mmCIF file of C-alpha atoms and ligand atoms in Angstrom:
data_model
loop_
_atom_site.group_PDB
_atom_site.id
_atom_site.type_symbol
_atom_site.label_atom_id
_atom_site.label_comp_id
_atom_site.label_asym_id
_atom_site.label_seq_id
_atom_site.Cartn_x
_atom_site.Cartn_y
_atom_site.Cartn_z
ATOM 1 C CA MET Z 1 -6.255 12.576 4.792
ATOM 2 C CA LYS Z 2 -8.276 14.727 2.213
ATOM 3 C CA LYS Z 3 -11.764 13.611 1.851
ATOM 4 C CA THR Z 4 -13.493 13.346 -1.603
ATOM 5 C CA LEU Z 5 -17.261 13.092 -2.220
ATOM 6 C CA VAL Z 6 -18.352 11.826 -5.810
ATOM 7 C CA LEU Z 7 -21.637 13.667 -6.023
ATOM 8 C CA TYR Z 8 -23.578 12.424 -9.624
ATOM 9 C CA TYR Z 9 -26.832 11.909 -11.395
ATOM 10 C CA SER Z 10 -27.480 9.151 -13.933
ATOM 11 C CA ALA Z 11 -30.822 8.794 -15.955
ATOM 12 C CA THR Z 12 -29.855 5.127 -17.258
ATOM 13 C CA GLY Z 13 -27.256 3.908 -15.396
ATOM 14 C CA THR Z 14 -23.868 4.611 -17.305
ATOM 15 C CA THR Z 15 -22.925 7.765 -15.297
ATOM 16 C CA LYS Z 16 -23.659 5.634 -12.168
ATOM 17 C CA LYS Z 17 -21.315 2.775 -13.252
ATOM 18 C CA VAL Z 18 -18.232 5.466 -13.918
ATOM 19 C CA ALA Z 19 -19.030 7.258 -10.658
ATOM 20 C CA GLU Z 20 -19.153 4.195 -8.653
ATOM 21 C CA GLU Z 21 -15.629 2.940 -10.203
ATOM 22 C CA ILE Z 22 -14.108 6.767 -9.271
ATOM 23 C CA ALA Z 23 -15.208 6.481 -5.761
ATOM 24 C CA VAL Z 24 -13.724 2.741 -5.533
ATOM 25 C CA LYS Z 25 -10.322 4.297 -7.270
ATOM 26 C CA LEU Z 26 -10.334 7.015 -4.648
ATOM 27 C CA ASP Z 27 -11.635 5.670 -1.565
ATOM 28 C CA ALA Z 28 -14.241 8.271 -2.096
ATOM 29 C CA ASP Z 29 -17.787 8.535 -0.587
ATOM 30 C CA ILE Z 30 -20.585 8.655 -3.215
ATOM 31 C CA THR Z 31 -23.974 9.798 -3.433
ATOM 32 C CA ALA Z 32 -26.592 10.738 -6.145
ATOM 33 C CA VAL Z 33 -28.673 13.571 -6.787
ATOM 34 C CA HIS Z 34 -32.137 13.654 -8.000
ATOM 35 C CA PRO Z 35 -34.743 15.980 -9.817
ATOM 36 C CA GLN Z 36 -37.697 16.764 -7.687
ATOM 37 C CA LYS Z 37 -39.802 15.408 -10.501
ATOM 38 C CA PRO Z 38 -38.443 12.144 -11.757
ATOM 39 C CA TYR Z 39 -37.687 11.652 -15.780
ATOM 40 C CA THR Z 40 -39.920 9.033 -17.234
ATOM 41 C CA THR Z 41 -38.787 7.285 -20.010
ATOM 42 C CA ALA Z 42 -41.176 9.253 -22.549
ATOM 43 C CA ASP Z 43 -39.204 12.288 -21.019
ATOM 44 C CA LEU Z 44 -36.089 11.158 -21.636
ATOM 45 C CA ASN Z 45 -36.471 10.976 -25.721
ATOM 46 C CA TRP Z 46 -34.381 13.206 -26.970
ATOM 47 C CA HIS Z 47 -35.223 12.166 -30.645
ATOM 48 C CA ASP Z 48 -38.617 13.670 -29.956
ATOM 49 C CA ASP Z 49 -38.979 17.426 -30.258
ATOM 50 C CA ASN Z 50 -41.633 17.613 -27.692
ATOM 51 C CA SER Z 51 -40.312 15.492 -25.084
ATOM 52 C CA ARG Z 52 -39.712 17.343 -21.420
ATOM 53 C CA THR Z 53 -35.930 17.104 -21.939
ATOM 54 C CA THR Z 54 -35.724 18.229 -25.309
ATOM 55 C CA PHE Z 55 -37.582 21.364 -24.096
ATOM 56 C CA GLU Z 56 -35.480 21.908 -20.740
ATOM 57 C CA GLN Z 57 -32.281 21.694 -22.362
ATOM 58 C CA HIS Z 58 -33.055 24.022 -25.014
ATOM 59 C CA GLU Z 59 -34.683 26.659 -23.002
ATOM 60 C CA HIS Z 60 -32.180 29.045 -22.187
ATOM 61 C CA GLY Z 61 -31.778 29.329 -18.263
ATOM 62 C CA TYR Z 62 -34.715 26.798 -17.500
ATOM 63 C CA ARG Z 63 -34.742 25.755 -13.945
ATOM 64 C CA VAL Z 64 -35.241 21.980 -13.007
ATOM 65 C CA GLU Z 65 -35.413 21.918 -9.151
ATOM 66 C CA ILE Z 66 -33.843 19.054 -7.229
ATOM 67 C CA LYS Z 67 -34.876 16.654 -4.107
ATOM 68 C CA ASP Z 68 -34.199 17.915 -1.074
ATOM 69 C CA ASP Z 69 -31.515 15.180 -0.257
ATOM 70 C CA LEU Z 70 -28.299 16.728 -0.915
ATOM 71 C CA PRO Z 71 -25.227 15.737 1.484
ATOM 72 C CA ASP Z 72 -23.441 18.218 3.989
ATOM 73 C CA ILE Z 73 -20.279 18.762 2.136
ATOM 74 C CA SER Z 74 -18.671 20.936 4.475
ATOM 75 C CA GLY Z 75 -16.222 17.952 5.771
ATOM 76 C CA TYR Z 76 -15.209 17.060 1.787
ATOM 77 C CA ASP Z 77 -11.686 18.679 0.283
ATOM 78 C CA ASN Z 78 -12.635 17.367 -3.148
ATOM 79 C CA ILE Z 79 -16.027 17.409 -4.822
ATOM 80 C CA ILE Z 80 -16.428 15.407 -7.957
ATOM 81 C CA ILE Z 81 -19.514 16.187 -9.900
ATOM 82 C CA GLY Z 82 -20.489 13.625 -12.786
ATOM 83 C CA HIS Z 83 -23.639 13.909 -15.095
ATOM 84 C CA PRO Z 84 -24.830 12.653 -18.550
ATOM 85 C CA ILE Z 85 -24.535 14.988 -21.203
ATOM 86 C CA TRP Z 86 -27.895 16.187 -22.391
ATOM 87 C CA TRP Z 87 -27.874 18.310 -25.765
ATOM 88 C CA ALA Z 88 -24.459 19.181 -25.219
ATOM 89 C CA ILE Z 89 -24.715 20.540 -21.780
ATOM 90 C CA PRO Z 90 -25.177 18.950 -18.215
ATOM 91 C CA PRO Z 91 -29.063 18.377 -17.347
ATOM 92 C CA ARG Z 92 -30.369 21.634 -16.005
ATOM 93 C CA MET Z 93 -30.924 20.586 -12.719
ATOM 94 C CA PHE Z 94 -27.232 20.679 -12.433
ATOM 95 C CA SER Z 95 -27.674 24.696 -11.888
ATOM 96 C CA ALA Z 96 -29.765 24.084 -8.659
ATOM 97 C CA VAL Z 97 -27.116 21.329 -7.367
ATOM 98 C CA ILE Z 98 -24.127 23.987 -7.763
ATOM 99 C CA ASP Z 99 -26.595 27.046 -6.369
ATOM 100 C CA HIS Z 100 -27.279 24.592 -3.237
ATOM 101 C CA LEU Z 101 -23.254 23.283 -2.506
ATOM 102 C CA ASP Z 102 -21.279 25.856 -0.788
ATOM 103 C CA LEU Z 103 -18.021 25.333 -3.122
ATOM 104 C CA ASN Z 104 -15.701 27.705 -1.816
ATOM 105 C CA GLY Z 105 -12.577 26.432 -0.641
ATOM 106 C CA LYS Z 106 -12.957 22.943 -2.228
ATOM 107 C CA ASN Z 107 -11.254 21.419 -5.397
ATOM 108 C CA VAL Z 108 -13.820 20.698 -7.884
ATOM 109 C CA ALA Z 109 -13.736 18.104 -10.735
ATOM 110 C CA LEU Z 110 -16.328 17.292 -13.395
ATOM 111 C CA PHE Z 111 -16.918 14.324 -15.720
ATOM 112 C CA ALA Z 112 -20.000 12.854 -18.076
ATOM 113 C CA THR Z 113 -20.761 10.233 -20.208
ATOM 114 C CA SER Z 114 -22.365 10.953 -23.400
ATOM 115 C CA ASP Z 115 -22.877 8.906 -26.882
ATOM 116 C CA ILE Z 116 -19.951 11.004 -28.706
ATOM 117 C CA THR Z 117 -20.196 14.576 -27.547
ATOM 118 C CA GLY Z 118 -17.109 16.054 -25.566
ATOM 119 C CA TYR Z 119 -17.157 18.004 -22.542
ATOM 120 C CA GLU Z 120 -16.595 21.626 -24.002
ATOM 121 C CA ARG Z 121 -20.008 23.166 -23.621
ATOM 122 C CA ALA Z 122 -20.411 21.445 -20.350
ATOM 123 C CA GLN Z 123 -17.368 22.808 -19.008
ATOM 124 C CA SER Z 124 -18.532 26.121 -20.030
ATOM 125 C CA TYR Z 125 -22.149 25.779 -18.249
ATOM 126 C CA MET Z 126 -20.601 24.611 -14.834
ATOM 127 C CA GLU Z 127 -17.933 27.188 -14.801
ATOM 128 C CA ARG Z 128 -20.813 29.760 -15.295
ATOM 129 C CA ALA Z 129 -22.672 28.005 -12.648
ATOM 130 C CA ILE Z 130 -19.985 27.533 -10.158
ATOM 131 C CA LYS Z 131 -18.639 31.343 -10.644
ATOM 132 C CA LYS Z 132 -21.738 32.873 -9.938
ATOM 133 C CA ASN Z 133 -21.926 30.973 -6.709
ATOM 134 C CA GLY Z 134 -18.168 31.275 -5.339
ATOM 135 C CA ASP Z 135 -14.616 32.928 -6.026
ATOM 136 C CA ASP Z 136 -12.791 30.757 -4.356
ATOM 137 C CA VAL Z 137 -13.296 27.488 -5.962
ATOM 138 C CA LYS Z 138 -10.205 25.382 -7.623
ATOM 139 C CA LEU Z 139 -12.117 23.852 -10.590
ATOM 140 C CA GLY Z 140 -10.298 21.398 -13.220
ATOM 141 C CA GLN Z 141 -10.885 20.868 -16.530
ATOM 142 C CA GLY Z 142 -13.777 18.137 -16.999
ATOM 143 C CA ALA Z 143 -13.867 15.300 -19.520
ATOM 144 C CA VAL Z 144 -16.309 12.805 -20.996
ATOM 145 C CA LEU Z 145 -15.224 9.294 -19.681
ATOM 146 C CA ASN Z 146 -16.650 6.865 -22.386
ATOM 147 C CA SER Z 147 -13.734 4.534 -22.259
ATOM 148 C CA ARG Z 148 -11.438 3.343 -19.804
ATOM 149 C CA GLN Z 149 -8.702 4.987 -21.564
ATOM 150 C CA GLN Z 150 -10.236 8.638 -21.202
ATOM 151 C CA LEU Z 151 -11.131 7.406 -17.304
ATOM 152 C CA ASN Z 152 -7.236 6.814 -16.763
ATOM 153 C CA ASP Z 153 -6.222 10.058 -18.568
ATOM 154 C CA TRP Z 154 -8.748 11.962 -16.553
ATOM 155 C CA LEU Z 155 -7.575 10.226 -13.117
ATOM 156 C CA ALA Z 156 -3.767 10.730 -13.833
ATOM 157 C CA LYS Z 157 -4.619 14.439 -14.409
ATOM 158 C CA LEU Z 158 -6.669 14.844 -11.247
ATOM 159 C CA ALA Z 159 -5.249 17.594 -9.167
ATOM 160 C CA PHE Z 160 -5.903 15.952 -5.779
HETATM 161 C C1 FMN W 201 -32.112 13.999 -23.199
HETATM 162 C C2 FMN W 201 -30.923 13.234 -23.593
HETATM 163 C C3 FMN W 201 -29.912 13.922 -24.398
HETATM 164 C C4 FMN W 201 -28.879 13.636 -24.847
HETATM 165 N N1 FMN W 201 -27.822 14.520 -25.497
HETATM 166 C C5 FMN W 201 -26.897 13.983 -25.877
HETATM 167 C C6 FMN W 201 -26.151 14.811 -27.049
HETATM 168 O O1 FMN W 201 -25.947 15.789 -26.913
HETATM 169 N N2 FMN W 201 -24.898 14.252 -27.020
HETATM 170 C C7 FMN W 201 -24.405 12.735 -27.008
HETATM 171 O O2 FMN W 201 -23.079 12.367 -27.300
HETATM 172 N N3 FMN W 201 -25.277 12.016 -25.971
HETATM 173 C C8 FMN W 201 -26.462 12.678 -25.842
HETATM 174 N N4 FMN W 201 -27.412 11.794 -24.959
HETATM 175 C C9 FMN W 201 -27.055 10.469 -24.468
HETATM 176 C C10 FMN W 201 -26.194 10.230 -23.177
HETATM 177 O O3 FMN W 201 -25.298 11.662 -23.059
HETATM 178 C C11 FMN W 201 -25.677 8.978 -22.792
HETATM 179 O O4 FMN W 201 -26.429 8.040 -23.075
HETATM 180 C C12 FMN W 201 -25.255 9.076 -21.406
HETATM 181 O O5 FMN W 201 -24.074 7.940 -21.215
HETATM 182 C C13 FMN W 201 -26.410 8.694 -20.408
HETATM 183 O O6 FMN W 201 -25.762 8.570 -18.924
HETATM 184 P P1 FMN W 201 -26.693 8.081 -17.776
HETATM 185 O O7 FMN W 201 -26.874 6.574 -18.303
HETATM 186 O O8 FMN W 201 -25.806 8.328 -16.589
HETATM 187 O O9 FMN W 201 -28.211 8.835 -17.804
HETATM 188 C C14 FMN W 201 -28.448 12.198 -24.726
HETATM 189 C C15 FMN W 201 -29.380 11.446 -23.450
HETATM 190 C C16 FMN W 201 -30.566 11.952 -23.405
HETATM 191 C C17 FMN W 201 -31.534 11.159 -22.533
#
Protein backbone atom coordinates (compact mmCIF):
# COMPACT_ATOMS: atom_id res chain seq x y z
CA MET A 1 0.00 0.00 0.00
CA LYS A 2 1.44 3.40 -1.02
CA LYS A 3 1.80 5.92 1.75
CA THR A 4 0.83 9.56 1.35
CA LEU A 5 1.67 12.58 3.49
CA VAL A 6 -0.12 15.93 3.29
CA LEU A 7 2.24 18.72 4.36
CA TYR A 8 0.68 22.16 4.61
CA TYR A 9 0.90 25.66 5.99
CA SER A 10 -2.18 27.69 6.73
CA ALA A 11 -2.17 31.17 8.27
CA THR A 12 -5.92 31.61 8.70
CA GLY A 13 -7.37 28.10 8.46
CA THR A 14 -8.59 27.88 4.85
CA THR A 15 -5.76 25.73 3.51
CA LYS A 16 -5.90 23.64 6.69
CA LYS A 17 -9.52 22.68 6.02
CA VAL A 18 -8.74 21.63 2.45
CA ALA A 19 -5.64 19.73 3.58
CA GLU A 20 -7.67 17.84 6.16
CA GLU A 21 -10.30 16.93 3.59
CA ILE A 22 -7.65 15.65 1.18
CA ALA A 23 -6.04 13.59 3.96
CA VAL A 24 -9.35 11.96 4.85
CA LYS A 25 -10.20 11.22 1.19
CA LEU A 26 -6.78 9.67 0.51
CA ASP A 27 -6.32 8.03 3.90
CA ALA A 28 -3.11 10.03 4.21
CA ASP A 29 -1.10 11.30 7.16
CA ILE A 30 -1.13 15.04 7.64
CA THR A 31 1.22 17.54 9.21
CA ALA A 32 1.59 21.32 9.34
CA VAL A 33 4.82 23.24 8.76
CA HIS A 34 5.53 26.47 10.61
CA PRO A 35 7.71 29.53 10.14
CA GLN A 36 10.36 29.96 12.81
CA LYS A 37 8.82 33.33 13.65
CA PRO A 38 5.01 33.10 13.58
CA TYR A 39 3.02 35.64 11.56
CA THR A 40 0.90 38.12 13.52
CA THR A 41 -2.35 39.52 12.16
CA ALA A 42 -0.49 42.74 11.30
CA ASP A 43 2.19 40.71 9.47
CA LEU A 44 -0.52 39.15 7.32
CA ASN A 45 -2.09 42.43 6.19
CA TRP A 46 -1.44 42.36 2.48
CA HIS A 47 -3.19 45.70 2.01
CA ASP A 48 -0.41 47.30 4.04
CA ASP A 49 2.59 48.22 1.88
CA ASN A 50 4.81 47.97 4.95
CA SER A 51 3.68 44.66 6.43
CA ARG A 52 6.08 41.78 6.93
CA THR A 53 4.47 39.59 4.27
CA THR A 54 4.32 42.42 1.70
CA PHE A 55 8.06 42.92 2.18
CA GLU A 56 8.99 39.22 2.16
CA GLN A 57 6.90 38.27 -0.85
CA HIS A 58 8.24 41.15 -2.97
CA GLU A 59 11.88 40.61 -2.10
CA HIS A 60 13.29 38.23 -4.71
CA GLY A 61 14.93 35.18 -3.11
CA TYR A 62 14.03 36.27 0.44
CA ARG A 63 14.53 33.44 2.96
CA VAL A 64 12.03 32.67 5.69
CA GLU A 65 13.28 29.91 7.95
CA ILE A 66 11.00 27.19 9.26
CA LYS A 67 10.58 25.61 12.67
CA ASP A 68 12.61 22.47 13.06
CA ASP A 69 9.58 20.18 13.20
CA LEU A 70 9.46 18.63 9.73
CA PRO A 71 8.52 14.96 9.78
CA ASP A 72 10.74 12.15 8.48
CA ILE A 73 9.33 11.62 4.98
CA SER A 74 11.49 8.62 4.04
CA GLY A 75 8.60 6.17 4.50
CA TYR A 76 6.23 8.01 2.14
CA ASP A 77 5.75 7.44 -1.59
CA ASN A 78 3.58 10.50 -2.17
CA ILE A 79 3.95 13.98 -0.73
CA ILE A 80 1.18 16.56 -1.13
CA ILE A 81 2.21 20.13 -0.37
CA GLY A 82 -0.45 22.77 0.33
CA HIS A 83 -0.19 26.49 1.05
CA PRO A 84 -2.05 29.78 0.72
CA ILE A 85 -1.22 32.03 -2.22
CA TRP A 86 0.60 35.17 -1.07
CA TRP A 87 1.16 37.74 -3.77
CA ALA A 88 0.62 35.06 -6.43
CA ILE A 89 3.29 32.71 -5.04
CA PRO A 90 3.68 30.40 -2.02
CA PRO A 91 4.82 31.95 1.27
CA ARG A 92 8.61 32.33 1.05
CA MET A 93 9.08 29.72 3.78
CA PHE A 94 8.34 27.03 1.17
CA SER A 95 11.84 27.44 -0.29
CA ALA A 96 13.14 26.33 3.12
CA VAL A 97 10.57 23.53 3.34
CA ILE A 98 11.71 22.15 -0.02
CA ASP A 99 15.39 22.55 0.87
CA HIS A 100 14.86 20.46 4.01
CA LEU A 101 12.99 17.59 2.33
CA ASP A 102 14.55 14.87 0.22
CA LEU A 103 11.87 14.48 -2.43
CA ASN A 104 13.89 12.24 -4.73
CA GLY A 105 11.92 9.19 -5.76
CA LYS A 106 8.63 10.69 -4.54
CA ASN A 107 5.46 11.67 -6.33
CA VAL A 108 4.75 15.27 -5.41
CA ALA A 109 1.40 17.04 -5.79
CA LEU A 110 0.76 20.72 -5.06
CA PHE A 111 -2.32 22.68 -4.09
CA ALA A 112 -3.18 26.08 -2.68
CA THR A 113 -6.08 28.23 -1.61
CA SER A 114 -6.43 31.87 -2.61
CA ASP A 115 -9.01 34.60 -2.99
CA ILE A 116 -8.87 34.59 -6.79
CA THR A 117 -5.32 33.97 -8.05
CA GLY A 118 -4.62 30.73 -9.94
CA TYR A 119 -1.68 28.36 -9.48
CA GLU A 120 0.50 29.38 -12.46
CA ARG A 121 3.16 31.46 -10.71
CA ALA A 122 3.12 29.21 -7.64
CA GLN A 123 3.83 26.24 -9.91
CA SER A 124 6.92 27.95 -11.39
CA TYR A 125 8.12 28.87 -7.89
CA MET A 126 7.72 25.35 -6.52
CA GLU A 127 9.15 23.72 -9.66
CA ARG A 128 12.27 25.86 -9.42
CA ALA A 129 12.75 25.04 -5.72
CA ILE A 130 12.13 21.32 -6.22
CA LYS A 131 14.38 20.95 -9.28
CA LYS A 132 17.22 22.73 -7.46
CA ASN A 133 17.16 19.95 -4.85
CA GLY A 134 16.38 16.80 -6.79
CA ASP A 135 16.35 15.41 -10.30
CA ASP A 136 14.19 12.38 -9.63
CA VAL A 137 10.95 13.98 -8.46
CA LYS A 138 7.66 13.23 -10.17
CA LEU A 139 5.92 16.57 -9.95
CA GLY A 140 2.31 17.04 -10.98
CA GLN A 141 0.47 20.19 -12.01
CA GLY A 142 -0.73 22.03 -8.92
CA ALA A 143 -4.05 23.82 -8.59
CA VAL A 144 -5.92 26.30 -6.51
CA LEU A 145 -8.68 24.44 -4.67
CA ASN A 146 -11.16 27.13 -3.75
CA SER A 147 -14.27 25.14 -4.60
CA ARG A 148 -15.52 21.59 -4.30
CA GLN A 149 -15.41 21.30 -8.09
CA GLN A 150 -11.74 22.34 -8.18
CA LEU A 151 -10.96 19.88 -5.38
CA ASN A 152 -12.72 16.99 -7.10
CA ASP A 153 -11.05 17.76 -10.47
CA TRP A 154 -7.61 17.89 -8.80
CA LEU A 155 -8.22 14.62 -6.94
CA ALA A 156 -9.37 12.93 -10.16
CA LYS A 157 -6.13 13.93 -11.92
CA LEU A 158 -3.80 12.85 -9.10
CA ALA A 159 -1.31 10.39 -10.49
CA PHE A 160 -1.20 8.28 -7.32
C1 LIG B 1 0.03 38.10 2.71
C2 LIG B 1 -1.13 37.63 1.87
C3 LIG B 1 -1.08 37.75 0.50
C4 LIG B 1 -2.15 37.28 -0.30
N1 LIG B 1 -2.05 37.37 -1.66
C5 LIG B 1 -3.07 36.88 -2.42
C6 LIG B 1 -2.99 36.91 -3.84
O1 LIG B 1 -2.00 37.34 -4.44
N2 LIG B 1 -4.06 36.44 -4.55
C7 LIG B 1 -5.17 35.94 -3.94
O2 LIG B 1 -6.09 35.52 -4.64
N3 LIG B 1 -5.26 35.87 -2.60
C8 LIG B 1 -4.24 36.31 -1.82
N4 LIG B 1 -4.33 36.25 -0.44
C9 LIG B 1 -5.49 35.59 0.16
C10 LIG B 1 -5.17 34.13 0.58
O3 LIG B 1 -4.49 33.43 -0.45
C11 LIG B 1 -6.43 33.35 0.89
O4 LIG B 1 -7.24 34.02 1.82
C12 LIG B 1 -6.08 31.94 1.40
O5 LIG B 1 -7.18 31.08 1.24
C13 LIG B 1 -5.64 31.95 2.85
O6 LIG B 1 -5.30 30.63 3.26
P1 LIG B 1 -5.04 30.26 4.79
O7 LIG B 1 -6.32 30.58 5.54
O8 LIG B 1 -4.79 28.79 4.77
O9 LIG B 1 -3.88 31.05 5.28
C14 LIG B 1 -3.29 36.71 0.34
C15 LIG B 1 -3.33 36.63 1.73
C16 LIG B 1 -2.28 37.07 2.50
C17 LIG B 1 -2.33 36.94 4.00
